[in-house]
mmCIF file of C-alpha atoms in Angstrom:
data_model
loop_
_atom_site.group_PDB
_atom_site.id
_atom_site.type_symbol
_atom_site.label_atom_id
_atom_site.label_comp_id
_atom_site.label_asym_id
_atom_site.label_seq_id
_atom_site.Cartn_x
_atom_site.Cartn_y
_atom_site.Cartn_z
ATOM 1 C CA ILE A 987 55.946 107.231 -49.577
ATOM 2 C CA MET A 988 54.020 108.245 -46.444
ATOM 3 C CA GLU A 989 55.402 105.347 -44.427
ATOM 4 C CA ASN A 990 58.974 106.140 -45.425
ATOM 5 C CA CYS A 991 58.457 109.819 -44.652
ATOM 6 C CA LEU A 992 57.105 109.014 -41.172
ATOM 7 C CA SER A 993 60.037 106.692 -40.534
ATOM 8 C CA GLU A 994 62.706 109.128 -41.690
ATOM 9 C CA MET A 995 61.193 112.087 -39.826
ATOM 10 C CA ILE A 996 61.187 110.389 -36.422
ATOM 11 C CA LYS A 997 64.612 108.792 -36.929
ATOM 12 C CA SER A 998 66.043 112.196 -37.872
ATOM 13 C CA VAL A 999 64.604 113.749 -34.727
ATOM 14 C CA VAL A 1000 66.146 111.000 -32.596
ATOM 15 C CA LEU A 1001 69.532 111.627 -34.205
ATOM 16 C CA SER A 1002 69.239 115.370 -33.556
ATOM 17 C CA HIS A 1003 69.518 115.239 -29.764
ATOM 18 C CA ASN A 1004 70.161 112.680 -27.057
ATOM 19 C CA ARG A 1005 66.975 113.744 -25.205
ATOM 20 C CA TYR A 1006 64.923 111.956 -27.880
ATOM 21 C CA VAL A 1007 66.926 108.744 -27.501
ATOM 22 C CA GLU A 1008 66.326 108.942 -23.761
ATOM 23 C CA ASN A 1009 62.611 109.660 -24.267
ATOM 24 C CA ALA A 1010 62.306 106.632 -26.537
ATOM 25 C CA ILE A 1011 64.024 104.348 -24.035
ATOM 26 C CA ARG A 1012 61.980 105.642 -21.103
ATOM 27 C CA ASN A 1013 58.599 105.679 -22.850
ATOM 28 C CA ILE A 1014 58.515 102.813 -25.370
ATOM 29 C CA ASN A 1015 57.935 99.513 -23.577
ATOM 30 C CA GLU A 1016 59.916 97.401 -26.057
ATOM 31 C CA LEU A 1017 62.972 99.601 -25.568
ATOM 32 C CA LYS A 1018 62.486 99.978 -21.824
ATOM 33 C CA ALA A 1019 62.483 96.182 -21.469
ATOM 34 C CA LYS A 1020 65.535 95.653 -23.711
ATOM 35 C CA ASN A 1021 68.313 93.705 -21.992
ATOM 36 C CA ILE A 1022 71.889 93.903 -23.190
ATOM 37 C CA SER A 1023 74.927 92.057 -21.944
ATOM 38 C CA LEU A 1024 77.903 93.727 -20.308
ATOM 39 C CA SER A 1025 80.072 92.673 -23.240
ATOM 40 C CA GLU A 1026 77.760 94.630 -25.527
ATOM 41 C CA LEU A 1027 78.193 97.700 -23.329
ATOM 42 C CA ILE A 1028 81.935 97.806 -23.959
ATOM 43 C CA ASN A 1029 81.511 97.407 -27.713
ATOM 44 C CA LYS A 1030 81.701 100.891 -29.237
ATOM 45 C CA GLU A 1031 79.224 99.851 -31.922
ATOM 46 C CA SER A 1032 76.598 99.130 -29.262
ATOM 47 C CA ASN A 1033 74.966 102.231 -27.946
ATOM 48 C CA ALA A 1034 71.489 103.354 -27.031
ATOM 49 C CA ASN A 1035 71.058 105.335 -30.239
ATOM 50 C CA LYS A 1036 71.730 102.214 -32.306
ATOM 51 C CA TYR A 1037 69.029 100.238 -30.494
ATOM 52 C CA VAL A 1038 66.509 103.052 -30.811
ATOM 53 C CA GLN A 1039 67.257 103.477 -34.527
ATOM 54 C CA GLU A 1040 66.899 99.719 -35.101
ATOM 55 C CA TYR A 1041 63.572 99.692 -33.254
ATOM 56 C CA LEU A 1042 62.294 102.669 -35.254
ATOM 57 C CA SER A 1043 63.431 101.024 -38.500
ATOM 58 C CA ASP A 1044 61.386 97.913 -37.730
ATOM 59 C CA ILE A 1045 58.093 99.734 -37.129
ATOM 60 C CA LEU A 1046 55.271 99.208 -39.617
ATOM 61 C CA TYR A 1047 54.463 102.837 -40.310
ATOM 62 C CA HIS A 1048 51.038 102.084 -41.785
ATOM 63 C CA ARG A 1049 49.860 101.194 -38.259
ATOM 64 C CA ILE A 1050 48.827 104.767 -37.620
ATOM 65 C CA GLN A 1051 47.826 104.547 -33.951
ATOM 66 C CA LEU A 1052 51.169 102.929 -33.086
ATOM 67 C CA VAL A 1053 53.028 105.584 -35.082
ATOM 68 C CA VAL A 1054 51.259 108.395 -33.229
ATOM 69 C CA GLU A 1055 52.042 106.747 -29.877
ATOM 70 C CA ILE A 1056 55.720 106.373 -30.817
ATOM 71 C CA TYR A 1057 55.947 109.990 -31.958
ATOM 72 C CA LYS A 1058 54.441 111.174 -28.685
ATOM 73 C CA ALA A 1059 56.694 108.868 -26.648
ATOM 74 C CA VAL A 1060 59.825 110.130 -28.385
ATOM 75 C CA LEU A 1061 58.869 113.791 -28.679
ATOM 76 C CA GLN A 1062 57.173 114.306 -25.316
ATOM 77 C CA PRO A 1063 55.383 117.386 -26.659
ATOM 78 C CA LYS A 1064 54.187 120.081 -24.268
ATOM 79 C CA GLN A 1065 50.641 119.495 -25.504
ATOM 80 C CA TYR A 1066 49.146 116.433 -27.104
ATOM 81 C CA PRO A 1067 47.053 117.797 -29.930
ATOM 82 C CA ARG A 1068 44.096 115.685 -30.944
ATOM 83 C CA LEU A 1069 45.069 114.441 -34.375
ATOM 84 C CA PRO A 1070 42.276 113.733 -36.863
ATOM 85 C CA LEU A 1071 42.916 110.074 -37.698
ATOM 86 C CA LYS A 1072 39.620 108.974 -39.259
ATOM 87 C CA ASN A 1073 40.560 109.691 -42.887
ATOM 88 C CA ILE A 1074 44.092 108.333 -42.644
ATOM 89 C CA ASN A 1075 42.836 105.158 -40.937
ATOM 90 C CA GLU A 1076 40.285 104.667 -43.732
ATOM 91 C CA LEU A 1077 43.063 105.123 -46.266
ATOM 92 C CA MET A 1078 45.177 102.514 -44.444
ATOM 93 C CA LYS A 1079 42.246 100.058 -44.630
ATOM 94 C CA LEU A 1080 42.100 100.712 -48.358
ATOM 95 C CA ARG A 1081 45.861 100.161 -48.584
ATOM 96 C CA HIS A 1082 45.401 96.848 -46.767
ATOM 97 C CA ASP A 1083 42.687 95.759 -49.222
ATOM 98 C CA ILE A 1084 44.910 96.642 -52.176
ATOM 99 C CA VAL A 1085 48.067 95.004 -50.827
ATOM 100 C CA HIS A 1086 46.590 91.909 -49.182
ATOM 101 C CA ARG A 1087 43.207 91.327 -50.844
ATOM 102 C CA ASN A 1088 43.933 92.176 -54.462
ATOM 103 C CA GLY A 1089 41.826 95.333 -54.211
ATOM 104 C CA LYS A 1090 38.747 93.616 -52.774
ATOM 105 C CA THR A 1091 36.937 94.542 -49.580
ATOM 106 C CA LYS A 1092 36.730 92.290 -46.554
ATOM 107 C CA THR A 1093 32.942 92.018 -46.821
ATOM 108 C CA THR A 1094 31.288 88.820 -48.020
ATOM 109 C CA ASP A 1095 30.446 90.302 -51.424
ATOM 110 C CA GLU A 1096 34.128 91.207 -51.913
ATOM 111 C CA LYS A 1097 33.395 94.494 -53.610
ATOM 112 C CA ILE A 1098 36.344 95.628 -55.723
ATOM 113 C CA HIS A 1099 37.684 99.103 -55.034
ATOM 114 C CA THR A 1100 37.640 101.442 -58.008
ATOM 115 C CA PHE A 1101 39.709 104.559 -58.444
ATOM 116 C CA ASN A 1102 39.581 107.718 -60.476
ATOM 117 C CA THR A 1103 41.490 110.984 -60.457
ATOM 118 C CA ALA A 1104 39.275 112.473 -57.758
ATOM 119 C CA THR A 1105 39.710 109.544 -55.353
ATOM 120 C CA LEU A 1106 43.470 109.559 -55.867
ATOM 121 C CA ASN A 1107 43.656 113.320 -55.317
ATOM 122 C CA ASP A 1108 41.594 112.913 -52.147
ATOM 123 C CA ALA A 1109 44.003 110.218 -50.943
ATOM 124 C CA PHE A 1110 46.982 112.492 -51.601
ATOM 125 C CA LYS A 1111 45.294 115.272 -49.609
ATOM 126 C CA VAL A 1112 44.654 112.925 -46.667
ATOM 127 C CA VAL A 1113 48.299 111.830 -46.633
ATOM 128 C CA GLU A 1114 49.521 115.413 -46.966
ATOM 129 C CA GLU A 1115 47.294 116.565 -44.087
ATOM 130 C CA PHE A 1116 48.461 113.718 -41.852
ATOM 131 C CA LEU A 1117 52.139 114.305 -42.626
ATOM 132 C CA ASN A 1118 51.697 118.035 -41.977
ATOM 133 C CA ASN A 1119 50.110 117.241 -38.611
ATOM 134 C CA MET A 1120 53.028 114.980 -37.714
ATOM 135 C CA MET A 1121 55.575 117.594 -38.859
ATOM 136 C CA ASN A 1122 53.794 120.187 -36.709
ATOM 137 C CA LEU A 1123 53.959 117.815 -33.745
ATOM 138 C CA ILE A 1124 57.710 117.516 -34.300
ATOM 139 C CA SER A 1125 58.232 121.263 -34.750
ATOM 140 C CA ASP A 1126 56.205 122.161 -31.670
ATOM 141 C CA ALA A 1127 57.989 119.595 -29.504
ATOM 142 C CA VAL A 1128 61.476 120.561 -30.694
ATOM 143 C CA GLU A 1129 60.725 124.258 -30.186
ATOM 144 C CA HIS A 1130 59.382 123.559 -26.691
ATOM 145 C CA HIS A 1131 62.472 121.535 -25.715
ATOM 146 C CA GLU A 1132 64.842 124.146 -27.145
ATOM 147 C CA ASN A 1133 63.065 126.904 -25.212
ATOM 148 C CA GLU A 1134 63.306 124.842 -22.025
ATOM 149 C CA GLN A 1135 67.037 124.366 -22.619
ATOM 150 C CA ILE A 1136 67.557 128.087 -23.212
ATOM 151 C CA ALA A 1137 65.720 128.873 -19.966
ATOM 152 C CA ARG A 1138 67.884 126.363 -18.047
ATOM 153 C CA ASP A 1139 71.049 127.793 -19.577
ATOM 154 C CA LEU A 1140 70.021 131.323 -18.610
ATOM 155 C CA GLU A 1141 69.262 130.230 -15.044
ATOM 156 C CA ASP A 1142 72.702 128.628 -14.805
ATOM 157 C CA GLU A 1143 74.368 131.898 -15.836
ATOM 158 C CA PHE A 1144 72.718 133.906 -13.081
#
């Protein structure tokens, strides 16, 4: 659920304004290096937004550090808050053990992870905190860009 939420949030932001498409293309190396043919340029189906959306759809959103970098590249927030990633990274290691190691740890004794209501509730809280931090990053960046646009519009009027 967290991965899908992260994906949909950033894709929605990109759809909301062309500045975020431009930020993605300027600041994400894979998009910056993308080459397209002239014949693709004349095709109405081929546009920058499409390529950015495809790139964002292909991201593995459990790779937390990459996700944070992409969010910052797209959003270009006024400030880069220090996000607490320790707990969410630990949870992603646990996810990896469950998905790829049948619930066992990577250590030589292959300890099996056990769960109870408390550990699951703690995991939900970690995910909720991380998603809230990412939503705040979005809100702050969008508000900052809207305020900048209002200031530019006011300057143009006078």
